[in-house]
mmCIF file of C-alpha atoms in Angstrom:
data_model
loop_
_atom_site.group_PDB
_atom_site.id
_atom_site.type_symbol
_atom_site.label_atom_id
_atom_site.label_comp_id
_atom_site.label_asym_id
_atom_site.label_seq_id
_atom_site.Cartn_x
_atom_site.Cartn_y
_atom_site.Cartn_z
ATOM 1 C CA UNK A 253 0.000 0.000 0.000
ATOM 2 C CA UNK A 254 1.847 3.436 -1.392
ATOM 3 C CA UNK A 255 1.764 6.625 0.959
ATOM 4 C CA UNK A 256 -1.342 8.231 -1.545
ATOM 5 C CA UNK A 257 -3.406 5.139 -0.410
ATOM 6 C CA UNK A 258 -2.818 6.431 3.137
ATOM 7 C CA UNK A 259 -3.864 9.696 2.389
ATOM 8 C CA UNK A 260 -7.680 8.784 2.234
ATOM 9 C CA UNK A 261 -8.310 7.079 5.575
ATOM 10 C CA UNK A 262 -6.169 9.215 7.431
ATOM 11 C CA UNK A 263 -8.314 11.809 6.161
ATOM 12 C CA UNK A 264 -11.492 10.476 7.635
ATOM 13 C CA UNK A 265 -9.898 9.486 10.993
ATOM 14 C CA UNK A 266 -8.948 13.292 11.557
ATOM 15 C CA UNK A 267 -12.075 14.225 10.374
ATOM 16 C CA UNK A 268 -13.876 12.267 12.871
ATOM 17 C CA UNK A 269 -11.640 13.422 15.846
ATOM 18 C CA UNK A 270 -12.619 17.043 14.054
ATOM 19 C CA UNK A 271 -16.146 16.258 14.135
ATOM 20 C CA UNK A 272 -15.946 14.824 17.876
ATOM 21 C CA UNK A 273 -14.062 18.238 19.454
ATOM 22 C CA UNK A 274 -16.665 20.207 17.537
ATOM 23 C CA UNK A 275 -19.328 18.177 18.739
ATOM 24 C CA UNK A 276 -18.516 18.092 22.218
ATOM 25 C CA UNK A 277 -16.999 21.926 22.553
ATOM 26 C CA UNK A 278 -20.030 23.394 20.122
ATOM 27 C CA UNK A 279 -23.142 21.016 19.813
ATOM 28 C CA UNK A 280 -22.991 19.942 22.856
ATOM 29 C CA UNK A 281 -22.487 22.885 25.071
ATOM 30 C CA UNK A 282 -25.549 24.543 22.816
ATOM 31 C CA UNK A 283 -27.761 21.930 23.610
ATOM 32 C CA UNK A 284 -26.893 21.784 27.113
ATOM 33 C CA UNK A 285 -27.572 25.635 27.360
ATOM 34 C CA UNK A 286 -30.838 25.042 25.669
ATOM 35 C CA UNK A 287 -31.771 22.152 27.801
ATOM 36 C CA UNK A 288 -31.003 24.113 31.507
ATOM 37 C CA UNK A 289 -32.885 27.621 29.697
ATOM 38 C CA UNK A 290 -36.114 25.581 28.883
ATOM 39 C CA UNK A 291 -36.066 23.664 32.032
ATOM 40 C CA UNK A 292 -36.785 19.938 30.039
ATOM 41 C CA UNK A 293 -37.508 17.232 32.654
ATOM 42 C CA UNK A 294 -34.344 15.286 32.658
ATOM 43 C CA UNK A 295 -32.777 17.205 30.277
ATOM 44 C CA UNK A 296 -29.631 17.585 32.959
ATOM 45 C CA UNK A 297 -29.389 14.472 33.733
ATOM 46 C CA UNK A 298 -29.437 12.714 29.573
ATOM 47 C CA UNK A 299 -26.450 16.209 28.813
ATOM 48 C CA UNK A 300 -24.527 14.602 31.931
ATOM 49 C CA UNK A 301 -24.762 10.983 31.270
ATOM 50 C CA UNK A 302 -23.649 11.943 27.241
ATOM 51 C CA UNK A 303 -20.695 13.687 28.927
ATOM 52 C CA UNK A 304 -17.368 12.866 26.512
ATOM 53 C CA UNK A 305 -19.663 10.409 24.353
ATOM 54 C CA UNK A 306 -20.135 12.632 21.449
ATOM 55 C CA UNK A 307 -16.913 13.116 20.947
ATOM 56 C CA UNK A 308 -15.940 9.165 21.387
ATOM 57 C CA UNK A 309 -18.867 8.215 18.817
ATOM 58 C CA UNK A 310 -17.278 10.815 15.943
ATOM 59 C CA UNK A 311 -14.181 9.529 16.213
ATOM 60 C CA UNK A 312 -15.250 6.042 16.057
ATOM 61 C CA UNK A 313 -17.511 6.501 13.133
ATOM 62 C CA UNK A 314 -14.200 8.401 11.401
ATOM 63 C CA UNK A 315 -11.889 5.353 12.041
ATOM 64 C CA UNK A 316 -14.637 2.788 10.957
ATOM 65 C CA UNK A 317 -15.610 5.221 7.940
ATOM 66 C CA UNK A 318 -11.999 4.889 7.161
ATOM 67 C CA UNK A 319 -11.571 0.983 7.416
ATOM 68 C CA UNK A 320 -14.670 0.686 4.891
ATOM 69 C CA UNK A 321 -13.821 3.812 1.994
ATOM 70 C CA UNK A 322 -10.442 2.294 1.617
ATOM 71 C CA UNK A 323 -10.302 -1.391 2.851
ATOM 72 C CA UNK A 324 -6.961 -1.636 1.690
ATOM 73 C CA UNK A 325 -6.168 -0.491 5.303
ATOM 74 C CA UNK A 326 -6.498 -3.870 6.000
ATOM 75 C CA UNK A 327 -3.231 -5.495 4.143
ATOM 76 C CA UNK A 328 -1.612 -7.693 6.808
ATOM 77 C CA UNK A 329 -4.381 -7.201 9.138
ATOM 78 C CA UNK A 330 -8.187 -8.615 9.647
ATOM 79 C CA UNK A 331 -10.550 -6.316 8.687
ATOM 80 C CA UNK A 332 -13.286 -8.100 10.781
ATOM 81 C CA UNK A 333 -11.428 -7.744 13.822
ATOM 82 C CA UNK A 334 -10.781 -4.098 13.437
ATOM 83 C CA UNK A 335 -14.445 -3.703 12.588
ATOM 84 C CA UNK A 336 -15.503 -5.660 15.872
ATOM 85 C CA UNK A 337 -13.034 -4.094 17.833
ATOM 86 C CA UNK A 338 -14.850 -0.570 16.889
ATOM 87 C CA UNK A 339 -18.227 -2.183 17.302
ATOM 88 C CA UNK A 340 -17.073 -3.450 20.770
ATOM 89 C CA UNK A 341 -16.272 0.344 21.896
ATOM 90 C CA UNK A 342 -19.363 1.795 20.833
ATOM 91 C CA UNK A 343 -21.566 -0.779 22.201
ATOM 92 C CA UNK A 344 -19.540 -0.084 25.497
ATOM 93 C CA UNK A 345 -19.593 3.616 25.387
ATOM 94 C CA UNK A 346 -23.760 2.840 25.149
ATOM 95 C CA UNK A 347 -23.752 0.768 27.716
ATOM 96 C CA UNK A 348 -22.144 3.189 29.972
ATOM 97 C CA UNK A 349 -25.172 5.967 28.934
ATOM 98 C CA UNK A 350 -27.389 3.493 29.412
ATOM 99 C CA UNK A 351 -25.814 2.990 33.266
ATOM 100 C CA UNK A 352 -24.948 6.688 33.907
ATOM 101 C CA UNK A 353 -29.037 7.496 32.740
ATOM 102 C CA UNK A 354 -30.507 4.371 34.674
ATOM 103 C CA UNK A 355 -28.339 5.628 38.011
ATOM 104 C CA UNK A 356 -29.022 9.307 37.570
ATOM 105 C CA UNK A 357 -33.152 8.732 36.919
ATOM 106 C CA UNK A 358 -32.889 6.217 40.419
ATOM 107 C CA UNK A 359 -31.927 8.800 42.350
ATOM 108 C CA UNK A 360 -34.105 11.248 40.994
ATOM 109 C CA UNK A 361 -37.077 9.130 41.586
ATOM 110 C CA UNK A 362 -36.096 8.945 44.993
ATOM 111 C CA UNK A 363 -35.565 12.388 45.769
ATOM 112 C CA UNK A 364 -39.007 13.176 43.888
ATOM 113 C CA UNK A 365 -41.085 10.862 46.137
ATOM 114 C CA UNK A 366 -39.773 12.302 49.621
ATOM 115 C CA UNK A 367 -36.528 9.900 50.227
ATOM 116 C CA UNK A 368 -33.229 10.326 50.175
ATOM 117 C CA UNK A 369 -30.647 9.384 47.663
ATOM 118 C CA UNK A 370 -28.235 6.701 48.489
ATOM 119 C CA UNK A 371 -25.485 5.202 45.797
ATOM 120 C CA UNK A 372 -26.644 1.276 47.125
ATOM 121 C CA UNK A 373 -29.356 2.100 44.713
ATOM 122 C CA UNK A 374 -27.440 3.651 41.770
ATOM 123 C CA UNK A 375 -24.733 1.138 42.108
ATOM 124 C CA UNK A 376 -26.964 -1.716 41.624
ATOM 125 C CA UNK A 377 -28.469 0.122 39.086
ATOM 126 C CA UNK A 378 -24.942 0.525 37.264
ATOM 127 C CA UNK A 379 -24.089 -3.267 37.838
ATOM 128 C CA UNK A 380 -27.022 -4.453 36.028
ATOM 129 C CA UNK A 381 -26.666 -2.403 33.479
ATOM 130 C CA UNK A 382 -23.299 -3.329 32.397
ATOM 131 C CA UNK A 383 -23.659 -6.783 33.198
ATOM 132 C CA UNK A 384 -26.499 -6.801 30.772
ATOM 133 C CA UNK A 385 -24.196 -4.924 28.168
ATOM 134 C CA UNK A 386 -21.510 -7.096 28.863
ATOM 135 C CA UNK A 387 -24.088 -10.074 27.829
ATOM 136 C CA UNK A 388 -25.298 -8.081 24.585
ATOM 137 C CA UNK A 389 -21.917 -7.352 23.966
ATOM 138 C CA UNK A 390 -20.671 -11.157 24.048
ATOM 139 C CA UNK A 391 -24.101 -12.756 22.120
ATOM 140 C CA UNK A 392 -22.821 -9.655 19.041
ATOM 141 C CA UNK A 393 -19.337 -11.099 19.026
ATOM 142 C CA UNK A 394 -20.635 -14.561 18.414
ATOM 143 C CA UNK A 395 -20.297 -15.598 22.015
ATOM 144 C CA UNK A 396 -22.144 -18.230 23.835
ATOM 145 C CA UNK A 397 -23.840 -16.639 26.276
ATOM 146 C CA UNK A 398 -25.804 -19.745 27.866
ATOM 147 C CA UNK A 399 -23.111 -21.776 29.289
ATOM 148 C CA UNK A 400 -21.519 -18.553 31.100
ATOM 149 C CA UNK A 401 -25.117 -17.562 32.602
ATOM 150 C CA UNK A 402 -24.851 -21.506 33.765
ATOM 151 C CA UNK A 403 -22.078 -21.296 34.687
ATOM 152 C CA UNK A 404 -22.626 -18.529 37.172
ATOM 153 C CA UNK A 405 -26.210 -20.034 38.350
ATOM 154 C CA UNK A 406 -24.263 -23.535 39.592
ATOM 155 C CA UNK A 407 -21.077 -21.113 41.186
ATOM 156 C CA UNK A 408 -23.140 -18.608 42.623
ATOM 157 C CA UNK A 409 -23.472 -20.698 45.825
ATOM 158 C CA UNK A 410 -20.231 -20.713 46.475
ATOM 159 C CA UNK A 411 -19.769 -16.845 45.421
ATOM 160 C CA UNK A 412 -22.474 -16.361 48.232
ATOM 161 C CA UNK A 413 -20.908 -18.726 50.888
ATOM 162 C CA UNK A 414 -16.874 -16.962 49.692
ATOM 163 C CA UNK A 415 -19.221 -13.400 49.935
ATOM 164 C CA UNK A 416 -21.096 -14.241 53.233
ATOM 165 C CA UNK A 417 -19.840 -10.934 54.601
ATOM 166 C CA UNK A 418 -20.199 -8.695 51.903
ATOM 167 C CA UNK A 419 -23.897 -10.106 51.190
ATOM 168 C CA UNK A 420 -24.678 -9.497 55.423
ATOM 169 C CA UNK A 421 -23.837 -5.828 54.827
ATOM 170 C CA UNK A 422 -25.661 -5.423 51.388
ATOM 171 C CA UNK A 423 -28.880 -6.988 52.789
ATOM 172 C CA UNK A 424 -28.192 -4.689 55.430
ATOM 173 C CA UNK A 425 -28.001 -1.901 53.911
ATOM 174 C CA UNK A 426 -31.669 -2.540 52.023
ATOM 175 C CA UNK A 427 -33.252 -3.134 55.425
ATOM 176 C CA UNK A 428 -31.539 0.199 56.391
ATOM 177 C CA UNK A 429 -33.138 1.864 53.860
ATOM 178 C CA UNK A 430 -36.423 0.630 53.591
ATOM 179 C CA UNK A 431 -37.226 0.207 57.178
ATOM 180 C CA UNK A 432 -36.541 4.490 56.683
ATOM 181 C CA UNK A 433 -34.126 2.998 60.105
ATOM 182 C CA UNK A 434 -31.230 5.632 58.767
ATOM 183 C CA UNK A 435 -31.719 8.048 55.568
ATOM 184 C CA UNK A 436 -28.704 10.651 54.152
ATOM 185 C CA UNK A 437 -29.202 13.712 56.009
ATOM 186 C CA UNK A 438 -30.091 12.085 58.915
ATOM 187 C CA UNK A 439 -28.214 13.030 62.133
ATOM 188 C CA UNK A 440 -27.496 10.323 64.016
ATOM 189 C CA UNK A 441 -25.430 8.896 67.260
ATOM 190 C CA UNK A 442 -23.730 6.044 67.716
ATOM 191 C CA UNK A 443 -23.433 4.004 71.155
ATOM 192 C CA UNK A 444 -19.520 4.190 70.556
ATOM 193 C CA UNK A 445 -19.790 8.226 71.724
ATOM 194 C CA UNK A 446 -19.431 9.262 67.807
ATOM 195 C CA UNK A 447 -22.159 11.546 66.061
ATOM 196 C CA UNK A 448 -22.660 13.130 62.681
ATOM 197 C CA UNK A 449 -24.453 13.043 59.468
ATOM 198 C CA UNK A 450 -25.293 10.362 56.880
ATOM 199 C CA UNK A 451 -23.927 11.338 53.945
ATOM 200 C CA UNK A 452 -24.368 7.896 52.110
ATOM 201 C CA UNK A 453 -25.413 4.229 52.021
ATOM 202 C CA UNK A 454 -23.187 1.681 50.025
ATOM 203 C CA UNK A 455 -23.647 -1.738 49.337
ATOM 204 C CA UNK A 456 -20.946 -2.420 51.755
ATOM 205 C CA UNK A 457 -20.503 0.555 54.800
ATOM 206 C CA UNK A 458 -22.369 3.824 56.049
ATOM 207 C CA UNK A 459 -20.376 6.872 55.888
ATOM 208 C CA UNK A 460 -20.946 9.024 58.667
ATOM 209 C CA UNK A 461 -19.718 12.962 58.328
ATOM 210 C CA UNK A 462 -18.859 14.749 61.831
ATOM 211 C CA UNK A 463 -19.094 18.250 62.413
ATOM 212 C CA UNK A 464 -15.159 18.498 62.267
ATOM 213 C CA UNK A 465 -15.471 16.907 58.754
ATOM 214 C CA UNK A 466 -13.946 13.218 59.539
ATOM 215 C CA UNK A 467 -15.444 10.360 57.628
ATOM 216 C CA UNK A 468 -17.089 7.501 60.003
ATOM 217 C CA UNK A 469 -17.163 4.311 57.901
ATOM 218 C CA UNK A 470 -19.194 1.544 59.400
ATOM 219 C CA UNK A 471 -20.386 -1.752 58.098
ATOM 220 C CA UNK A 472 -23.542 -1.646 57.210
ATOM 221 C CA UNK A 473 -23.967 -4.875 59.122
ATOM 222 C CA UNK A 474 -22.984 -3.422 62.447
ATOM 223 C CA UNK A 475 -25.769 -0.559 61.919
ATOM 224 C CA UNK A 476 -28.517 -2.247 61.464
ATOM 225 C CA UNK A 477 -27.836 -4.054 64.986
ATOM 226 C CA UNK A 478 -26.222 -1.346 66.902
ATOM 227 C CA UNK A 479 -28.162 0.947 69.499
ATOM 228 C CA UNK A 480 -28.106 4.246 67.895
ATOM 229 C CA UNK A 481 -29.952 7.784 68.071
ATOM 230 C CA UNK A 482 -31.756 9.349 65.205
ATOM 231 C CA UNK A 483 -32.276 12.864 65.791
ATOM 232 C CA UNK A 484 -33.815 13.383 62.358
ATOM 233 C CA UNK A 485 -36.115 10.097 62.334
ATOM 234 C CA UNK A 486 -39.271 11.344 63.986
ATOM 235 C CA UNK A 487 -38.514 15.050 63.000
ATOM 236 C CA UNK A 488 -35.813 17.342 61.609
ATOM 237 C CA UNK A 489 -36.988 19.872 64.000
ATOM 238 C CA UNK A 490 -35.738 19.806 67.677
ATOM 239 C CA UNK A 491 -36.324 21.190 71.416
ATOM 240 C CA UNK A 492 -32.957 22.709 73.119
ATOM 241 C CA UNK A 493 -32.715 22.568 76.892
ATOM 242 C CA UNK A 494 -31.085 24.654 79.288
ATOM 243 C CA UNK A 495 -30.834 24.495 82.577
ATOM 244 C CA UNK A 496 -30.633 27.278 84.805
ATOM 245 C CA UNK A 497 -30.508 28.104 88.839
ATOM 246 C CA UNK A 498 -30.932 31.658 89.981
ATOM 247 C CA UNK A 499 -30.967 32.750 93.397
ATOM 248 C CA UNK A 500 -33.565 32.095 96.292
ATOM 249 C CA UNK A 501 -34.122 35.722 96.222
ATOM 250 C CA UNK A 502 -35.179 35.912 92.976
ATOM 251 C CA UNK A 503 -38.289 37.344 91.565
ATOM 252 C CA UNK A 504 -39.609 33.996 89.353
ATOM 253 C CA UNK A 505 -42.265 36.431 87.571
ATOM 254 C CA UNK A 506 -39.218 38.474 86.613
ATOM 255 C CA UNK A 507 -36.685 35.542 85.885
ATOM 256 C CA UNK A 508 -39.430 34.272 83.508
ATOM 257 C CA UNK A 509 -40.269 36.755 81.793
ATOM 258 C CA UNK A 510 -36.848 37.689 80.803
ATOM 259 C CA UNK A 511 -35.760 34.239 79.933
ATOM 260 C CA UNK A 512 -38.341 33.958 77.367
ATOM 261 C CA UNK A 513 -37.902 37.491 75.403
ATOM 262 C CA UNK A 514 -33.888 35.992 75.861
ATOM 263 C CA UNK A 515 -35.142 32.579 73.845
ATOM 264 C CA UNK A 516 -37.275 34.328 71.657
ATOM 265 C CA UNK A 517 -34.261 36.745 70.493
ATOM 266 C CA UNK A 518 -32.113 33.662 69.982
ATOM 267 C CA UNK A 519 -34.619 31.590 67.999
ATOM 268 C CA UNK A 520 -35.239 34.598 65.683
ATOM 269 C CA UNK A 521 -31.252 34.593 65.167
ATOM 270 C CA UNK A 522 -30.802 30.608 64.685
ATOM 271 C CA UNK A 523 -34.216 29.607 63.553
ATOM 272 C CA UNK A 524 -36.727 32.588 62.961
ATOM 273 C CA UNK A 525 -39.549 30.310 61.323
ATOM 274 C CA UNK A 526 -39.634 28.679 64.622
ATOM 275 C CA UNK A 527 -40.230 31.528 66.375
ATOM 276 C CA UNK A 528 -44.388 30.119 66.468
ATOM 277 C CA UNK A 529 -43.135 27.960 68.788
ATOM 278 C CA UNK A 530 -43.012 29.850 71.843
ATOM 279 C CA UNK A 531 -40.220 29.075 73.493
ATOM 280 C CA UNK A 532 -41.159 28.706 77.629
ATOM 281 C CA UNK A 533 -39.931 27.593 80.938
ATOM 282 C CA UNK A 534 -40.623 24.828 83.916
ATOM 283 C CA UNK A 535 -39.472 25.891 87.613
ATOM 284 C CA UNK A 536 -37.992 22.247 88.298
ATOM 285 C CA UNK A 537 -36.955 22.253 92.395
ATOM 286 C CA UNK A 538 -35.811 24.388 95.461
ATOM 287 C CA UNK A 539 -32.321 23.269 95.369
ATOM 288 C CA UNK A 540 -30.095 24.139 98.588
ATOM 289 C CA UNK A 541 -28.178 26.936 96.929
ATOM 290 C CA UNK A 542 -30.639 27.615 93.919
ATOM 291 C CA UNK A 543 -34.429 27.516 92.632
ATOM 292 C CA UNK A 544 -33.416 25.189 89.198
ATOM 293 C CA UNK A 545 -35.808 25.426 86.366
ATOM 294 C CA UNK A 546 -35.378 24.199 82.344
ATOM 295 C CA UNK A 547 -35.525 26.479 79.264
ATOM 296 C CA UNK A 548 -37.036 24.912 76.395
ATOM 297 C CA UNK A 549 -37.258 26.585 72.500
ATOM 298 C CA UNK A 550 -37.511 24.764 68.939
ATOM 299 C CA UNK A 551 -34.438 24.921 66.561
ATOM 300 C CA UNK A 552 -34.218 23.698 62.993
ATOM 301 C CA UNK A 553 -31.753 20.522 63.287
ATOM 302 C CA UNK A 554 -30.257 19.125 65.916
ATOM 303 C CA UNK A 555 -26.900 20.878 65.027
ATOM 304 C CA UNK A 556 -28.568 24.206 65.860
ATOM 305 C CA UNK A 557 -28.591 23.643 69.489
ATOM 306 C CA UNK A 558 -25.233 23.886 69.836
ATOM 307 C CA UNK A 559 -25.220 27.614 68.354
ATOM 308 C CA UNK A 560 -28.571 28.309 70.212
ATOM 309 C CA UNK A 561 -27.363 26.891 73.355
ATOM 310 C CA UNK A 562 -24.058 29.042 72.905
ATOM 311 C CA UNK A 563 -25.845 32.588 71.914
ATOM 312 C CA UNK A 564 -28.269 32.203 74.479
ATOM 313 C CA UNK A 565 -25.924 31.779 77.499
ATOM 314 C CA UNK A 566 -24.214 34.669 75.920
ATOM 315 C CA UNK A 567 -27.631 36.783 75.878
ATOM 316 C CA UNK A 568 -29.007 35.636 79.120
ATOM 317 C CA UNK A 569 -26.277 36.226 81.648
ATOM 318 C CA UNK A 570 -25.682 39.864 79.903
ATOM 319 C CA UNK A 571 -29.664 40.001 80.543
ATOM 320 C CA UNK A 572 -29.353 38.748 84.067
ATOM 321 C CA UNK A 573 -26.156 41.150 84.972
ATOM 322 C CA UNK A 574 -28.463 44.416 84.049
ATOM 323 C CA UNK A 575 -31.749 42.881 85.691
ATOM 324 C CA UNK A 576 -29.427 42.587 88.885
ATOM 325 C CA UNK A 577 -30.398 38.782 88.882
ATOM 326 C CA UNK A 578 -27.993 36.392 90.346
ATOM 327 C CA UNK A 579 -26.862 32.867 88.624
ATOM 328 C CA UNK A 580 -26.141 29.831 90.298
ATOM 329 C CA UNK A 581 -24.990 26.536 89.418
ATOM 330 C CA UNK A 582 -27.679 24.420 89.350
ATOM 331 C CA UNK A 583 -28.189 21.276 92.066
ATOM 332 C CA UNK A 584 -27.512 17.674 91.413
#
């Protein structure tokens, strides 16, 4: 083959990988800006999942254009297995839409009908995808797909016995999910002292965010039997307490009343749509040194309280200081 027979499918081959830059840098963006202007239901999610695929599928249908304008391309080398090579890729590169859309559309789904998004779902979703592709894939390439799918039916016992852990903290994680147990966002604590929010569900752990931003990984296996607090199950919502002792001497109308305009001016800080909720107090005992009573007012998650509970010892000892009202440690 002379250096002029060259000339012809090189051509087409750069003019694919032309075609693919264009298409990703110019059709793509356009549509994608179209898509996100009109608002079309899903439109995000099918621009995401095409992400890089444009481009791919140009430059494949250059090369292949190229092996069948000038099959000459093929002297000392199989032009069927260049050809199923190409096919191969693209019917990959589908398969992975295919996974990326299935995935993305779960978790929308989810988050349409009230729950939470949590990658178990999506993964699974992505595994039987491409297993199925992987299946296509094989029967296109002349493959025998029965005795493999066999094949895996009579070993799959002994997958599951080899797996016994892995399939403990999968099943796990289901029950997890649907019992509505443990969702992402959730705060939770854990009997071990630790605390923080559920950022996600795999088929294998539950990662757990602190406030100080380190990553709790825990089976999901050891979850679903562990004692544990939910401080998001019943409601997001939730009531801070304070306790407080003032002196014997104290006037309790007076103490009162200035503890709750105190709460109220913290809640409309921290959580001013709570602010409804008026925020009250419970005398609780004569102690020996001080009359002890509880402050109670809403905040929006549990992680408020720790702000609330901050500003309003702040407010209410600069409150009780002018009133002339005396604090005292409160009794066992």
């Amino acid at each position: 083959m002379t250096n002029i027979q060259w000339i012809l499918p090189v051509l087409f081959i750069l003019l694919g990988l032309l075609a693919g830059i264009v298409g990703e840098k110019v059709i793509y963006e356009r549509l994608k800006n179209f898509s996100s202007r009109k608002k079309i239901p899903g439109s995000e999610i099918i621009m995401r999942s095409l992400h890089r695929m444009i481009f791919l599928w140009f430059v494949l249908a250059g090369c292949f254009s190229a092996i069948l304008i000038h099959p000459h391309v093929n002297h000392g080398v199989n032009l069927d297995v260049l050809q199923k090579i190409l096919f191969t890729i693209f019917l990959y590169s589908v398969t992975l839409v295919l996974a990326r859309l299935s995935s993305n559309f779960i978790n929308l789904f989810i988050r349409k009908t009230g729950g939470n998004s949590a990658s178990l779902f999506s993964n699974i979703a992505k595994t039987s995808v491409f297993g199925l592709g992987t299946l296509i894939i094989l029967q296109t390439l002349g493959v025998k797909i029965t005795p493999i799918i066999t094949t895996l039916g009579i070993s799959g016992l002994a997958v599951g016995l080899a797996l016994k852990d892995t399939l403990e903290n999968l099943f796990a994680g289901f029950h997890l999910i649907f019992s509505k147990q443990v969702r992402t966002g959730d705060y939770v604590k854990l009997d071990g002292g630790h605390e923080g929010y559920v950022t996600d569900i795999t088929w294998r752990n539950t990662t757990i965010r602190e406030v100080s931003n380190n990553a709790i990984i825990v089976p999901n296996s050891k979850l679903a039997s562990a004692i544990f607090i939910n401080c998001h199950l019943l409601a997001k919502e939730s009531t801070l307490t304070v306790n407080v002792g003032v002196n014997h001497d104290s006037d309790l109308e007076n103490v009162e009343r200035i503890t709750v305009e105190v709460a109220k001016d913290v809640m409309q800080q921290v959580s001013p749509k709570l602010v409804v909720h008026e925020p009250f107090i419970r005398f609780q005992k004569f102690g020996e040194t001080s009359i002890d009573f509880t402050v109670f007012m809403r905040v929006n998650d549990f992680f408020d309280q720790r702000i609330a509970r901050h500003l309003f010892i702040k407010a209410l000892h600069k409150r009780f200081k002018i009133e002339g009202i005396k604090t005292l440690p409160t009794s066992a």
